[in-house]
Amino acid sequence: MPYCINPSCQKPNNPEGGRFCINCGKNLQLKGLYEAIALIGQGGMGRAFQAKDLGRLGHPCAIKQFLPQFQEPELMKKAIALFESEAAQLKALGSHPQIPELIAYFEEDGCLYLVQELIDGENLYIELQRNGIFSEAQIYELLVNILPVLQFIHDRQVIHRDIKPDNIIRRSLTSPELVQDEGKPNCQSPIPNSPQNNFVLVDFGAAKAFTTDTANRTGTLIGSAEYIAPEQARGKAVPQSDLYSLGVTCIYLLTGISPFDLYDDESDRWIWREKLQTSISGHLAGILNRLLERAIANRYGSATEVLNDLQFATISSGINSNNLGVSYINQHNNPQIKKLIEALNLGQWQESDLLTNTIILELANKNRIAELTSSDIDQISCDVWIAIDQAWIQASDNRFGWSIQQRIWKSLSGRLIYEENNYWEFAKVYEQFADRVGWRKPRWLNLEFSPKIWRKYENLTFKMSAPRGHLPSLFFWEGFNLVDTVLYRLEICRQSMDNS
């Protein structure tokens, strides 16, 4: 039955076959092509209708009607720009199975309309209210499905800027797209047989094109307050801002608690894991914590990078990467490594730091770290390197460990293979690395141009609040010449593990 979209119409439902509203007389067919049949949503910016496209044999579609609930000229100007932006961004992005297709955008009788593909399904906010909190497997499924969409839009220089549960729709199981994909192997998902394309990213009204200097310009604050990244709150959204919002979306779905209540302002940290009703693996927790990093440099650089980390998970088979370190520990049966695990789990960071060195020295039969050679490093088995690294990563929620330090080292253009003719380049990177992880600090009150000095060991921060990569410390503190050797050894061990 046709539905009248005149906002002042008191009886919008009309009998089938009518061209004009029997109550107010308004034409029921926009442009003679699009006919609303039901109101499906409304808010401060307008209304949305389920409709049919008469030009395509009555194919289902959705009509968005621009109808702001304010009249202030400046607000109206911005609202119109956002509405027009959605059409422009959908047109620029072209065709993608997980983005609503733009069908038409036009003005009629002084009102703006956007016609797009109708997505058959419910958004994740409604799903959470109906079914309760998400499981770990459901979060993996969401990430594996939605991250390629984010990479797609970011590759086309678009930032969504409003990632939240309300803007992610799970297609109905009877949706043509899912029926078409049913039975096809899903090689990229860590959850075998999870359907592809079953999540759709909607509402590109806040989306914005970006250029290489976006981060240096201050723009309009757009997005939902609970989900936006710190830099976006300052009007400087970047692609990684969408990743932050996706991380917030995930912890909300895991807890059912407002993101405002998942961050502790007093300690300046996320406390979402303390709010979980069911524990999750260290692997997923590490991924989410990295998505939630307030500093862009500590966050994932791209959606593809997150997907690469997800590949290690094989939840459905009962194996996940959280157990990797434990399996290597049991295999080697080193009592010192088990003691290290216990100390880390108790948050005894300084004792764990010293134990890490003790383990390596005993295996190399040396008395001091400075006595270690590249040959010593290579002769210690990969089981030990991986076990120690995983222990630090899991206990610190992805803040400490050699792998974390390796990421920082690489981000500073540090090489994994040292060459004597590049000593000064190596030394410069090492000092930048020490600054980043907090081993050096300015001499005078943190002034920008104050000379840097090395902190005494006892003055390091043996807490979770330490800078990312701060621990383990003594190993590289005394063994400056081993940075590239250890990180390269770790790289080789990881590759060997992946290929096994």
Short mmCIF file of C-alpha atoms in Angstrom, two decimals:
data_model
loop_
_atom_site.label_atom_id
_atom_site.label_comp_id
_atom_site.label_asym_id
_atom_site.label_seq_id
_atom_site.Cartn_x
_atom_site.Cartn_y
_atom_site.Cartn_z
CA MET A 1 0.00 0.00 0.00
CA PRO A 2 1.37 3.44 -0.90
CA TYR A 3 2.45 5.60 2.04
CA CYS A 4 2.21 9.39 1.86
CA ILE A 5 5.50 11.10 2.69
CA ASN A 6 3.93 14.52 3.34
CA PRO A 7 5.11 15.24 6.94
CA SER A 8 1.82 16.94 7.84
CA CYS A 9 -0.42 14.19 6.46
CA GLN A 10 -2.56 12.74 9.26
CA LYS A 11 -3.58 9.58 7.38
CA PRO A 12 -0.56 8.51 5.28
CA ASN A 13 -1.75 4.97 4.44
CA ASN A 14 -3.42 4.73 1.03
CA PRO A 15 -5.20 1.99 -0.94
CA GLU A 16 -3.26 0.06 -3.57
CA GLY A 17 -3.19 1.56 -7.04
CA GLY A 18 -3.74 5.19 -6.02
CA ARG A 19 -1.53 7.91 -7.51
CA PHE A 20 -2.44 10.67 -5.07
CA CYS A 21 -2.98 10.65 -1.30
CA ILE A 22 -6.71 10.41 -0.52
CA ASN A 23 -6.15 12.50 2.63
CA CYS A 24 -3.90 15.41 1.54
CA GLY A 25 -3.72 15.04 -2.23
CA LYS A 26 0.09 14.76 -2.47
CA ASN A 27 1.58 12.80 -5.36
CA LEU A 28 2.53 9.38 -3.96
CA GLN A 29 5.25 8.75 -6.56
CA LEU A 30 8.49 10.69 -6.37
CA LYS A 31 9.73 11.54 -9.85
CA GLY A 32 7.04 9.12 -11.01
CA LEU A 33 9.43 6.28 -10.10
CA TYR A 34 9.71 5.77 -6.34
CA GLU A 35 6.76 4.91 -4.11
CA ALA A 36 7.00 4.69 -0.31
CA ILE A 37 5.11 1.84 1.34
CA ALA A 38 6.07 2.14 5.04
CA LEU A 39 7.89 4.39 7.50
CA ILE A 40 10.91 2.52 8.87
CA GLY A 41 12.76 5.21 10.83
CA GLN A 42 12.97 8.86 11.78
CA GLY A 43 15.34 11.17 13.61
CA GLY A 44 16.54 14.72 13.91
CA MET A 45 17.67 14.88 10.28
CA GLY A 46 14.74 13.26 8.53
CA ARG A 47 12.80 10.08 7.85
CA ALA A 48 13.43 6.78 6.06
CA PHE A 49 10.87 4.74 4.16
CA GLN A 50 10.65 1.27 2.75
CA ALA A 51 9.78 1.77 -0.89
CA LYS A 52 9.69 0.23 -4.33
CA ASP A 53 11.36 1.31 -7.54
CA LEU A 54 8.64 1.38 -10.19
CA GLY A 55 11.26 1.85 -12.88
CA ARG A 56 12.76 -1.54 -11.97
CA LEU A 57 9.60 -3.62 -11.78
CA GLY A 58 8.87 -2.65 -8.19
CA HIS A 59 12.28 -3.70 -6.86
CA PRO A 60 12.61 -2.87 -3.11
CA CYS A 61 14.50 0.29 -2.21
CA ALA A 62 14.78 2.82 0.60
CA ILE A 63 13.92 6.52 0.48
CA LYS A 64 15.62 8.99 2.79
CA GLN A 65 13.75 12.28 3.19
CA PHE A 66 15.71 15.30 4.44
CA LEU A 67 13.55 16.78 7.19
CA PRO A 68 15.65 18.46 9.93
CA GLN A 69 13.96 19.38 13.19
CA PHE A 70 15.62 22.80 13.43
CA GLN A 71 15.56 26.06 11.48
CA GLU A 72 18.79 27.84 12.49
CA PRO A 73 20.50 28.92 9.21
CA GLU A 74 24.00 27.72 10.17
CA LEU A 75 22.78 24.34 11.40
CA MET A 76 20.60 23.97 8.33
CA LYS A 77 23.55 24.69 6.06
CA LYS A 78 25.65 21.99 7.74
CA ALA A 79 22.76 19.52 7.71
CA ILE A 80 22.23 19.98 3.98
CA ALA A 81 25.94 19.52 3.38
CA LEU A 82 25.90 16.22 5.31
CA PHE A 83 22.87 14.93 3.43
CA GLU A 84 24.42 15.83 0.10
CA SER A 85 27.71 14.31 1.25
CA GLU A 86 26.11 10.90 1.71
CA ALA A 87 24.95 10.87 -1.90
CA ALA A 88 28.33 12.09 -3.12
CA GLN A 89 30.27 9.50 -1.14
CA LEU A 90 28.02 6.61 -2.19
CA LYS A 91 28.40 7.67 -5.80
CA ALA A 92 32.18 8.00 -5.47
CA LEU A 93 32.54 4.57 -3.82
CA GLY A 94 30.68 2.84 -6.63
CA SER A 95 29.48 -0.72 -6.25
CA HIS A 96 30.32 -2.88 -3.25
CA PRO A 97 28.21 -5.74 -1.85
CA GLN A 98 28.51 -4.38 1.70
CA ILE A 99 27.68 -0.74 0.96
CA PRO A 100 24.12 0.33 -0.01
CA GLU A 101 23.88 1.10 -3.71
CA LEU A 102 22.95 4.70 -4.56
CA ILE A 103 19.96 4.71 -6.90
CA ALA A 104 19.03 8.40 -7.08
CA TYR A 105 19.45 11.76 -5.41
CA PHE A 106 17.16 14.70 -6.20
CA GLU A 107 15.02 17.59 -4.97
CA GLU A 108 11.25 17.64 -5.33
CA ASP A 109 8.74 20.20 -4.02
CA GLY A 110 11.52 21.93 -2.07
CA CYS A 111 12.61 18.75 -0.24
CA LEU A 112 15.75 16.64 -0.72
CA TYR A 113 15.54 12.88 -1.25
CA LEU A 114 18.07 10.06 -1.47
CA VAL A 115 17.05 6.68 -2.88
CA GLN A 116 19.26 3.69 -2.20
CA GLU A 117 19.33 -0.09 -1.93
CA LEU A 118 17.14 -1.47 0.84
CA ILE A 119 19.16 -3.65 3.22
CA ASP A 120 17.08 -6.52 4.58
CA GLY A 121 18.19 -7.05 8.15
CA GLU A 122 18.70 -5.46 11.58
CA ASN A 123 21.49 -3.28 12.87
CA LEU A 124 23.79 -4.58 15.60
CA TYR A 125 22.35 -2.30 18.27
CA ILE A 126 18.91 -3.88 17.82
CA GLU A 127 20.49 -7.34 17.67
CA LEU A 128 22.29 -6.72 20.97
CA GLN A 129 19.08 -5.60 22.66
CA ARG A 130 17.22 -8.66 21.39
CA ASN A 131 19.83 -11.43 21.79
CA GLY A 132 22.18 -10.12 24.47
CA ILE A 133 25.95 -9.64 24.44
CA PHE A 134 28.11 -10.99 21.62
CA SER A 135 30.44 -13.97 22.00
CA GLU A 136 34.10 -13.97 21.02
CA ALA A 137 33.28 -15.94 17.86
CA GLN A 138 30.67 -13.34 16.87
CA ILE A 139 33.21 -10.53 17.28
CA TYR A 140 35.70 -12.39 15.08
CA GLU A 141 32.95 -12.86 12.50
CA LEU A 142 32.12 -9.14 12.60
CA LEU A 143 35.75 -8.07 12.25
CA VAL A 144 36.51 -10.46 9.40
CA ASN A 145 33.45 -9.23 7.50
CA ILE A 146 33.60 -5.49 8.11
CA LEU A 147 37.36 -4.79 7.95
CA PRO A 148 37.58 -5.40 4.17
CA VAL A 149 34.82 -2.80 3.71
CA LEU A 150 36.79 -0.26 5.71
CA GLN A 151 39.91 -1.00 3.68
CA PHE A 152 37.82 -0.56 0.52
CA ILE A 153 36.59 2.93 1.48
CA HIS A 154 39.97 4.01 2.90
CA ASP A 155 41.69 2.96 -0.34
CA ARG A 156 39.28 5.36 -2.07
CA GLN A 157 40.24 8.20 0.26
CA VAL A 158 37.02 8.12 2.31
CA ILE A 159 36.66 8.09 6.11
CA HIS A 160 33.27 6.92 7.38
CA ARG A 161 33.51 8.86 10.69
CA ASP A 162 30.45 7.25 12.29
CA ILE A 163 31.23 3.57 12.86
CA LYS A 164 28.88 2.26 15.56
CA PRO A 165 26.47 -0.68 16.08
CA ASP A 166 23.55 1.31 14.65
CA ASN A 167 25.38 1.72 11.33
CA ILE A 168 26.27 -1.94 10.80
CA ILE A 169 23.43 -4.14 9.55
CA ARG A 170 23.48 -7.92 9.51
CA ARG A 171 21.71 -9.09 6.39
CA SER A 172 18.74 -11.39 6.84
CA LEU A 173 19.53 -15.05 6.16
CA THR A 174 17.04 -14.89 3.27
CA SER A 175 18.85 -11.95 1.68
CA PRO A 176 19.68 -12.68 -2.00
CA GLU A 177 23.34 -11.80 -1.43
CA LEU A 178 23.72 -14.45 1.28
CA VAL A 179 21.78 -17.07 -0.61
CA GLN A 180 24.05 -16.48 -3.60
CA ASP A 181 27.20 -16.87 -1.47
CA GLU A 182 25.95 -19.90 0.49
CA GLY A 183 28.30 -22.85 0.32
CA LYS A 184 31.27 -20.91 -1.03
CA PRO A 185 34.49 -21.49 0.95
CA ASN A 186 35.62 -18.61 3.14
CA CYS A 187 39.40 -18.77 2.99
CA GLN A 188 40.11 -15.53 4.84
CA SER A 189 37.88 -15.95 7.87
CA PRO A 190 39.28 -17.51 11.05
CA ILE A 191 35.81 -18.99 11.51
CA PRO A 192 35.27 -21.59 8.76
CA ASN A 193 32.01 -21.40 6.85
CA SER A 194 30.99 -17.98 8.22
CA PRO A 195 29.11 -16.30 5.37
CA GLN A 196 30.78 -13.48 3.49
CA ASN A 197 29.10 -10.10 2.94
CA ASN A 198 26.57 -10.62 5.75
CA PHE A 199 27.41 -7.26 7.36
CA VAL A 200 26.62 -4.00 5.58
CA LEU A 201 28.07 -0.60 6.48
CA VAL A 202 25.41 2.11 6.21
CA ASP A 203 24.88 5.84 6.78
CA PHE A 204 27.64 7.63 4.91
CA GLY A 205 26.21 11.02 5.82
CA ALA A 206 29.20 11.73 8.05
CA ALA A 207 31.74 10.32 5.58
CA LYS A 208 34.49 12.60 4.39
CA ALA A 209 37.08 12.52 1.65
CA PHE A 210 40.63 12.90 2.97
CA THR A 211 43.97 13.90 1.53
CA THR A 212 47.52 13.44 2.74
CA ASP A 213 47.33 16.60 4.85
CA THR A 214 43.97 15.80 6.49
CA ALA A 215 45.60 15.26 9.87
CA ASN A 216 47.01 18.80 9.79
CA ARG A 217 43.67 20.49 9.26
CA THR A 218 40.93 21.03 11.79
CA GLY A 219 37.50 20.12 10.49
CA THR A 220 33.96 19.87 11.81
CA LEU A 221 33.32 17.53 14.72
CA ILE A 222 31.24 14.68 13.29
CA GLY A 223 30.32 11.32 14.75
CA SER A 224 28.73 9.74 17.81
CA ALA A 225 30.41 10.89 21.01
CA GLU A 226 30.69 7.44 22.61
CA TYR A 227 32.55 5.98 19.64
CA ILE A 228 34.77 8.69 18.15
CA ALA A 229 38.57 8.65 18.41
CA PRO A 230 40.39 11.40 20.34
CA GLU A 231 41.75 13.02 17.16
CA GLN A 232 38.30 12.98 15.58
CA ALA A 233 36.92 14.76 18.65
CA ARG A 234 39.36 17.54 17.76
CA GLY A 235 38.07 17.64 14.17
CA LYS A 236 41.08 15.79 12.71
CA ALA A 237 39.70 12.43 11.61
CA VAL A 238 42.04 10.01 9.80
CA PRO A 239 41.40 6.48 8.48
CA GLN A 240 42.64 5.01 11.77
CA SER A 241 39.78 6.91 13.46
CA ASP A 242 37.37 4.41 11.89
CA LEU A 243 39.44 1.56 13.34
CA TYR A 244 39.21 3.11 16.81
CA SER A 245 35.41 3.39 16.47
CA LEU A 246 35.24 -0.22 15.34
CA GLY A 247 37.18 -1.25 18.45
CA VAL A 248 34.74 0.69 20.66
CA THR A 249 31.85 -0.96 18.83
CA CYS A 250 33.31 -4.40 19.62
CA ILE A 251 33.78 -3.80 23.35
CA TYR A 252 30.24 -2.42 23.57
CA LEU A 253 28.88 -5.55 21.88
CA LEU A 254 30.95 -7.75 24.21
CA THR A 255 29.74 -6.03 27.39
CA GLY A 256 26.45 -4.33 26.58
CA ILE A 257 27.76 -1.35 28.59
CA SER A 258 28.02 2.22 27.32
CA PRO A 259 31.57 2.97 26.10
CA PHE A 260 31.54 6.01 28.42
CA ASP A 261 31.46 3.55 31.33
CA LEU A 262 34.21 1.35 29.88
CA TYR A 263 36.90 4.01 30.25
CA ASP A 264 38.27 5.05 33.63
CA ASP A 265 39.22 8.73 33.59
CA GLU A 266 41.00 8.53 36.93
CA SER A 267 43.52 5.94 35.73
CA ASP A 268 43.24 7.06 32.09
CA ARG A 269 42.71 3.56 30.71
CA TRP A 270 40.11 1.24 29.25
CA ILE A 271 38.56 -1.11 31.82
CA TRP A 272 36.33 -3.07 29.43
CA ARG A 273 37.94 -6.44 30.26
CA GLU A 274 36.92 -5.98 33.89
CA LYS A 275 33.30 -5.63 32.74
CA LEU A 276 33.16 -8.83 30.70
CA GLN A 277 30.66 -11.47 31.79
CA THR A 278 32.72 -14.17 30.05
CA SER A 279 36.49 -14.05 29.56
CA ILE A 280 37.95 -13.88 26.05
CA SER A 281 41.28 -14.95 24.58
CA GLY A 282 44.38 -12.83 24.94
CA HIS A 283 44.61 -12.81 21.15
CA LEU A 284 41.31 -10.98 20.63
CA ALA A 285 41.89 -8.76 23.68
CA GLY A 286 45.25 -7.71 22.24
CA ILE A 287 43.70 -6.83 18.88
CA LEU A 288 40.91 -4.79 20.49
CA ASN A 289 43.30 -2.97 22.82
CA ARG A 290 45.46 -1.98 19.90
CA LEU A 291 42.40 -0.70 18.03
CA LEU A 292 41.56 1.35 21.14
CA GLU A 293 44.96 3.02 21.51
CA ARG A 294 44.49 6.75 22.01
CA ALA A 295 47.73 7.57 20.17
CA ILE A 296 47.39 7.03 16.42
CA ALA A 297 51.01 5.80 16.20
CA ASN A 298 50.19 2.93 18.57
CA ARG A 299 47.03 1.94 16.73
CA TYR A 300 46.82 -0.35 13.72
CA GLY A 301 47.87 1.45 10.56
CA SER A 302 45.19 -0.07 8.33
CA ALA A 303 42.25 -2.46 8.28
CA THR A 304 44.41 -4.96 6.37
CA GLU A 305 46.93 -4.95 9.22
CA VAL A 306 44.15 -5.92 11.64
CA LEU A 307 43.05 -8.70 9.31
CA ASN A 308 46.58 -10.07 9.25
CA ASP A 309 46.52 -10.39 13.03
CA LEU A 310 43.14 -12.10 12.86
CA GLN A 311 44.51 -14.85 10.64
CA PHE A 312 46.18 -16.50 13.63
CA ALA A 313 42.81 -17.31 15.22
CA THR A 314 41.10 -20.64 14.64
CA ILE A 315 38.38 -20.50 17.24
CA SER A 316 36.05 -23.06 15.73
CA SER A 317 38.71 -25.76 15.86
CA GLY A 318 39.37 -25.13 19.54
CA ILE A 319 42.81 -23.61 18.93
CA ASN A 320 43.75 -19.97 19.22
CA SER A 321 46.96 -18.05 19.34
CA ASN A 322 46.50 -17.32 23.04
CA ASN A 323 47.73 -20.87 23.64
CA LEU A 324 50.82 -20.64 21.47
CA GLY A 325 53.10 -19.39 24.23
CA VAL A 326 51.83 -22.00 26.68
CA SER A 327 52.38 -24.85 24.20
CA TYR A 328 55.98 -23.78 23.62
CA ILE A 329 56.55 -23.51 27.38
CA ASN A 330 55.25 -27.02 27.98
CA GLN A 331 57.28 -28.34 25.07
CA HIS A 332 60.54 -26.87 26.37
CA ASN A 333 59.63 -27.55 30.02
CA ASN A 334 61.88 -24.76 31.28
CA PRO A 335 61.05 -24.05 34.97
CA GLN A 336 62.38 -20.51 34.66
CA ILE A 337 59.94 -19.72 31.85
CA LYS A 338 57.08 -21.09 33.95
CA LYS A 339 58.26 -18.88 36.79
CA LEU A 340 58.26 -15.94 34.36
CA ILE A 341 54.66 -16.69 33.37
CA GLU A 342 53.59 -16.71 37.02
CA ALA A 343 55.35 -13.42 37.74
CA LEU A 344 53.83 -11.76 34.68
CA ASN A 345 50.33 -12.95 35.56
CA LEU A 346 50.79 -11.44 39.03
CA GLY A 347 51.87 -8.13 37.50
CA GLN A 348 55.40 -8.39 38.91
CA TRP A 349 56.92 -6.48 36.01
CA GLN A 350 60.41 -5.76 37.39
CA GLU A 351 60.91 -9.35 38.57
CA SER A 352 59.75 -10.53 35.14
CA ASP A 353 62.19 -8.14 33.48
CA LEU A 354 65.09 -9.61 35.44
CA LEU A 355 63.88 -13.18 34.87
CA THR A 356 63.81 -12.63 31.11
CA ASN A 357 67.52 -11.83 31.16
CA THR A 358 68.31 -14.70 33.52
CA ILE A 359 66.65 -17.22 31.19
CA ILE A 360 68.62 -16.07 28.15
CA LEU A 361 71.93 -15.90 30.05
CA GLU A 362 71.54 -19.41 31.48
CA LEU A 363 70.76 -20.88 28.07
CA ALA A 364 73.75 -19.08 26.53
CA ASN A 365 76.01 -19.91 29.51
CA LYS A 366 77.00 -16.24 29.94
CA ASN A 367 77.18 -13.97 32.98
CA ARG A 368 76.18 -10.62 31.47
CA ILE A 369 73.95 -9.54 28.59
CA ALA A 370 76.84 -7.51 27.15
CA GLU A 371 78.75 -10.78 26.69
CA LEU A 372 76.12 -12.26 24.38
CA THR A 373 76.95 -12.60 20.71
CA SER A 374 74.82 -13.06 17.59
CA SER A 375 75.80 -16.71 17.62
CA ASP A 376 74.46 -17.09 21.16
CA ILE A 377 71.15 -15.56 20.11
CA ASP A 378 70.83 -17.87 17.09
CA GLN A 379 71.59 -21.00 19.12
CA ILE A 380 68.72 -20.44 21.57
CA SER A 381 65.68 -22.30 20.23
CA CYS A 382 62.66 -20.56 18.72
CA ASP A 383 60.48 -22.22 21.36
CA VAL A 384 62.11 -20.02 24.00
CA TRP A 385 61.89 -16.77 22.04
CA ILE A 386 58.24 -17.29 21.13
CA ALA A 387 57.25 -18.48 24.60
CA ILE A 388 58.82 -15.47 26.35
CA ASP A 389 57.45 -13.01 23.80
CA GLN A 390 53.91 -14.45 23.98
CA ALA A 391 54.04 -14.43 27.78
CA TRP A 392 54.83 -10.71 27.87
CA ILE A 393 52.24 -9.85 25.21
CA GLN A 394 49.40 -11.82 26.80
CA ALA A 395 50.03 -10.64 30.36
CA SER A 396 50.22 -6.98 29.29
CA ASP A 397 47.26 -6.97 26.87
CA ASN A 398 49.58 -6.31 23.93
CA ARG A 399 51.55 -3.46 25.56
CA PHE A 400 54.89 -5.13 26.36
CA GLY A 401 57.06 -7.71 24.63
CA TRP A 402 59.69 -8.00 21.92
CA SER A 403 57.08 -8.11 19.15
CA ILE A 404 55.66 -4.80 20.35
CA GLN A 405 59.16 -3.31 20.42
CA GLN A 406 59.79 -4.68 16.93
CA ARG A 407 56.74 -2.83 15.57
CA ILE A 408 57.97 0.41 17.11
CA TRP A 409 61.52 -0.21 15.81
CA LYS A 410 60.22 -0.75 12.28
CA SER A 411 57.95 2.32 12.47
CA LEU A 412 61.10 4.39 13.09
CA SER A 413 62.70 2.86 9.96
CA GLY A 414 64.95 0.67 12.08
CA ARG A 415 66.57 -2.24 10.24
CA LEU A 416 66.57 -5.79 11.47
CA ILE A 417 70.06 -6.45 10.13
CA TYR A 418 72.83 -4.17 11.42
CA GLU A 419 75.70 -3.15 9.14
CA GLU A 420 78.87 -1.50 10.44
CA ASN A 421 78.88 1.22 7.81
CA ASN A 422 75.46 2.36 9.07
CA TYR A 423 76.44 2.68 12.72
CA TRP A 424 75.38 6.32 13.14
CA GLU A 425 72.06 5.71 11.42
CA PHE A 426 71.52 2.73 13.73
CA ALA A 427 72.45 4.77 16.81
CA LYS A 428 70.03 7.57 15.84
CA VAL A 429 67.16 5.11 15.46
CA TYR A 430 68.06 3.50 18.76
CA GLU A 431 67.85 6.86 20.54
CA GLN A 432 64.48 7.60 18.92
CA PHE A 433 63.35 4.14 19.97
CA ALA A 434 64.49 4.77 23.55
CA ASP A 435 62.56 8.05 23.57
CA ARG A 436 59.40 6.37 22.28
CA VAL A 437 59.40 3.54 24.84
CA GLY A 438 60.35 5.86 27.72
CA TRP A 439 63.93 4.80 28.45
CA ARG A 440 65.18 8.37 27.93
CA LYS A 441 63.57 11.61 29.05
CA PRO A 442 64.30 15.36 28.76
CA ARG A 443 66.60 16.68 31.46
CA TRP A 444 64.44 19.70 32.35
CA LEU A 445 60.70 19.46 32.96
CA ASN A 446 59.95 17.69 29.70
CA LEU A 447 60.79 20.78 27.65
CA GLU A 448 60.81 20.03 23.92
CA PHE A 449 64.41 21.08 23.32
CA SER A 450 65.84 19.85 26.60
CA PRO A 451 68.77 17.39 26.22
CA LYS A 452 67.72 13.76 26.69
CA ILE A 453 69.19 11.61 29.44
CA TRP A 454 68.99 7.87 30.07
CA ARG A 455 66.83 6.96 33.03
CA LYS A 456 68.33 4.83 35.78
CA TYR A 457 67.01 1.31 35.85
CA GLU A 458 65.30 1.76 39.21
CA ASN A 459 63.47 4.82 37.79
CA LEU A 460 61.82 2.92 34.97
CA THR A 461 58.05 2.41 35.10
CA PHE A 462 57.25 -1.12 36.15
CA LYS A 463 53.50 -0.71 35.71
CA MET A 464 50.89 -1.27 33.02
CA SER A 465 50.78 2.52 32.66
CA ALA A 466 54.33 2.49 31.23
CA PRO A 467 54.74 3.56 27.59
CA ARG A 468 54.00 0.90 24.99
CA GLY A 469 57.12 -1.25 24.48
CA HIS A 470 58.70 -0.08 27.76
CA LEU A 471 59.28 -3.67 28.92
CA PRO A 472 61.22 -5.93 28.83
CA SER A 473 64.01 -3.37 29.22
CA LEU A 474 67.32 -4.63 30.61
CA PHE A 475 67.93 -6.93 27.67
CA PHE A 476 68.39 -4.01 25.25
CA TRP A 477 69.50 -1.59 27.92
CA GLU A 478 72.77 -3.38 28.48
CA GLY A 479 72.85 -5.09 25.09
CA PHE A 480 72.60 -2.12 22.70
CA ASN A 481 74.32 -4.12 19.97
CA LEU A 482 71.71 -6.91 20.18
CA VAL A 483 68.59 -5.00 19.15
CA ASP A 484 68.71 -5.95 15.49
CA THR A 485 69.92 -9.49 16.27
CA VAL A 486 67.12 -10.32 18.71
CA LEU A 487 64.37 -8.73 16.60
CA TYR A 488 65.64 -10.49 13.49
CA ARG A 489 65.78 -13.82 15.36
CA LEU A 490 62.18 -13.28 16.48
CA GLU A 491 61.15 -12.58 12.88
CA ILE A 492 62.75 -15.81 11.68
CA CYS A 493 61.11 -17.79 14.48
CA ARG A 494 57.66 -16.38 13.66
CA GLN A 495 58.08 -17.22 9.98
CA SER A 496 59.15 -20.73 10.90
CA MET A 497 56.07 -21.08 13.14
CA ASP A 498 53.76 -19.82 10.36
CA ASN A 499 55.17 -22.30 7.85
CA SER A 500 55.03 -25.28 10.18
#
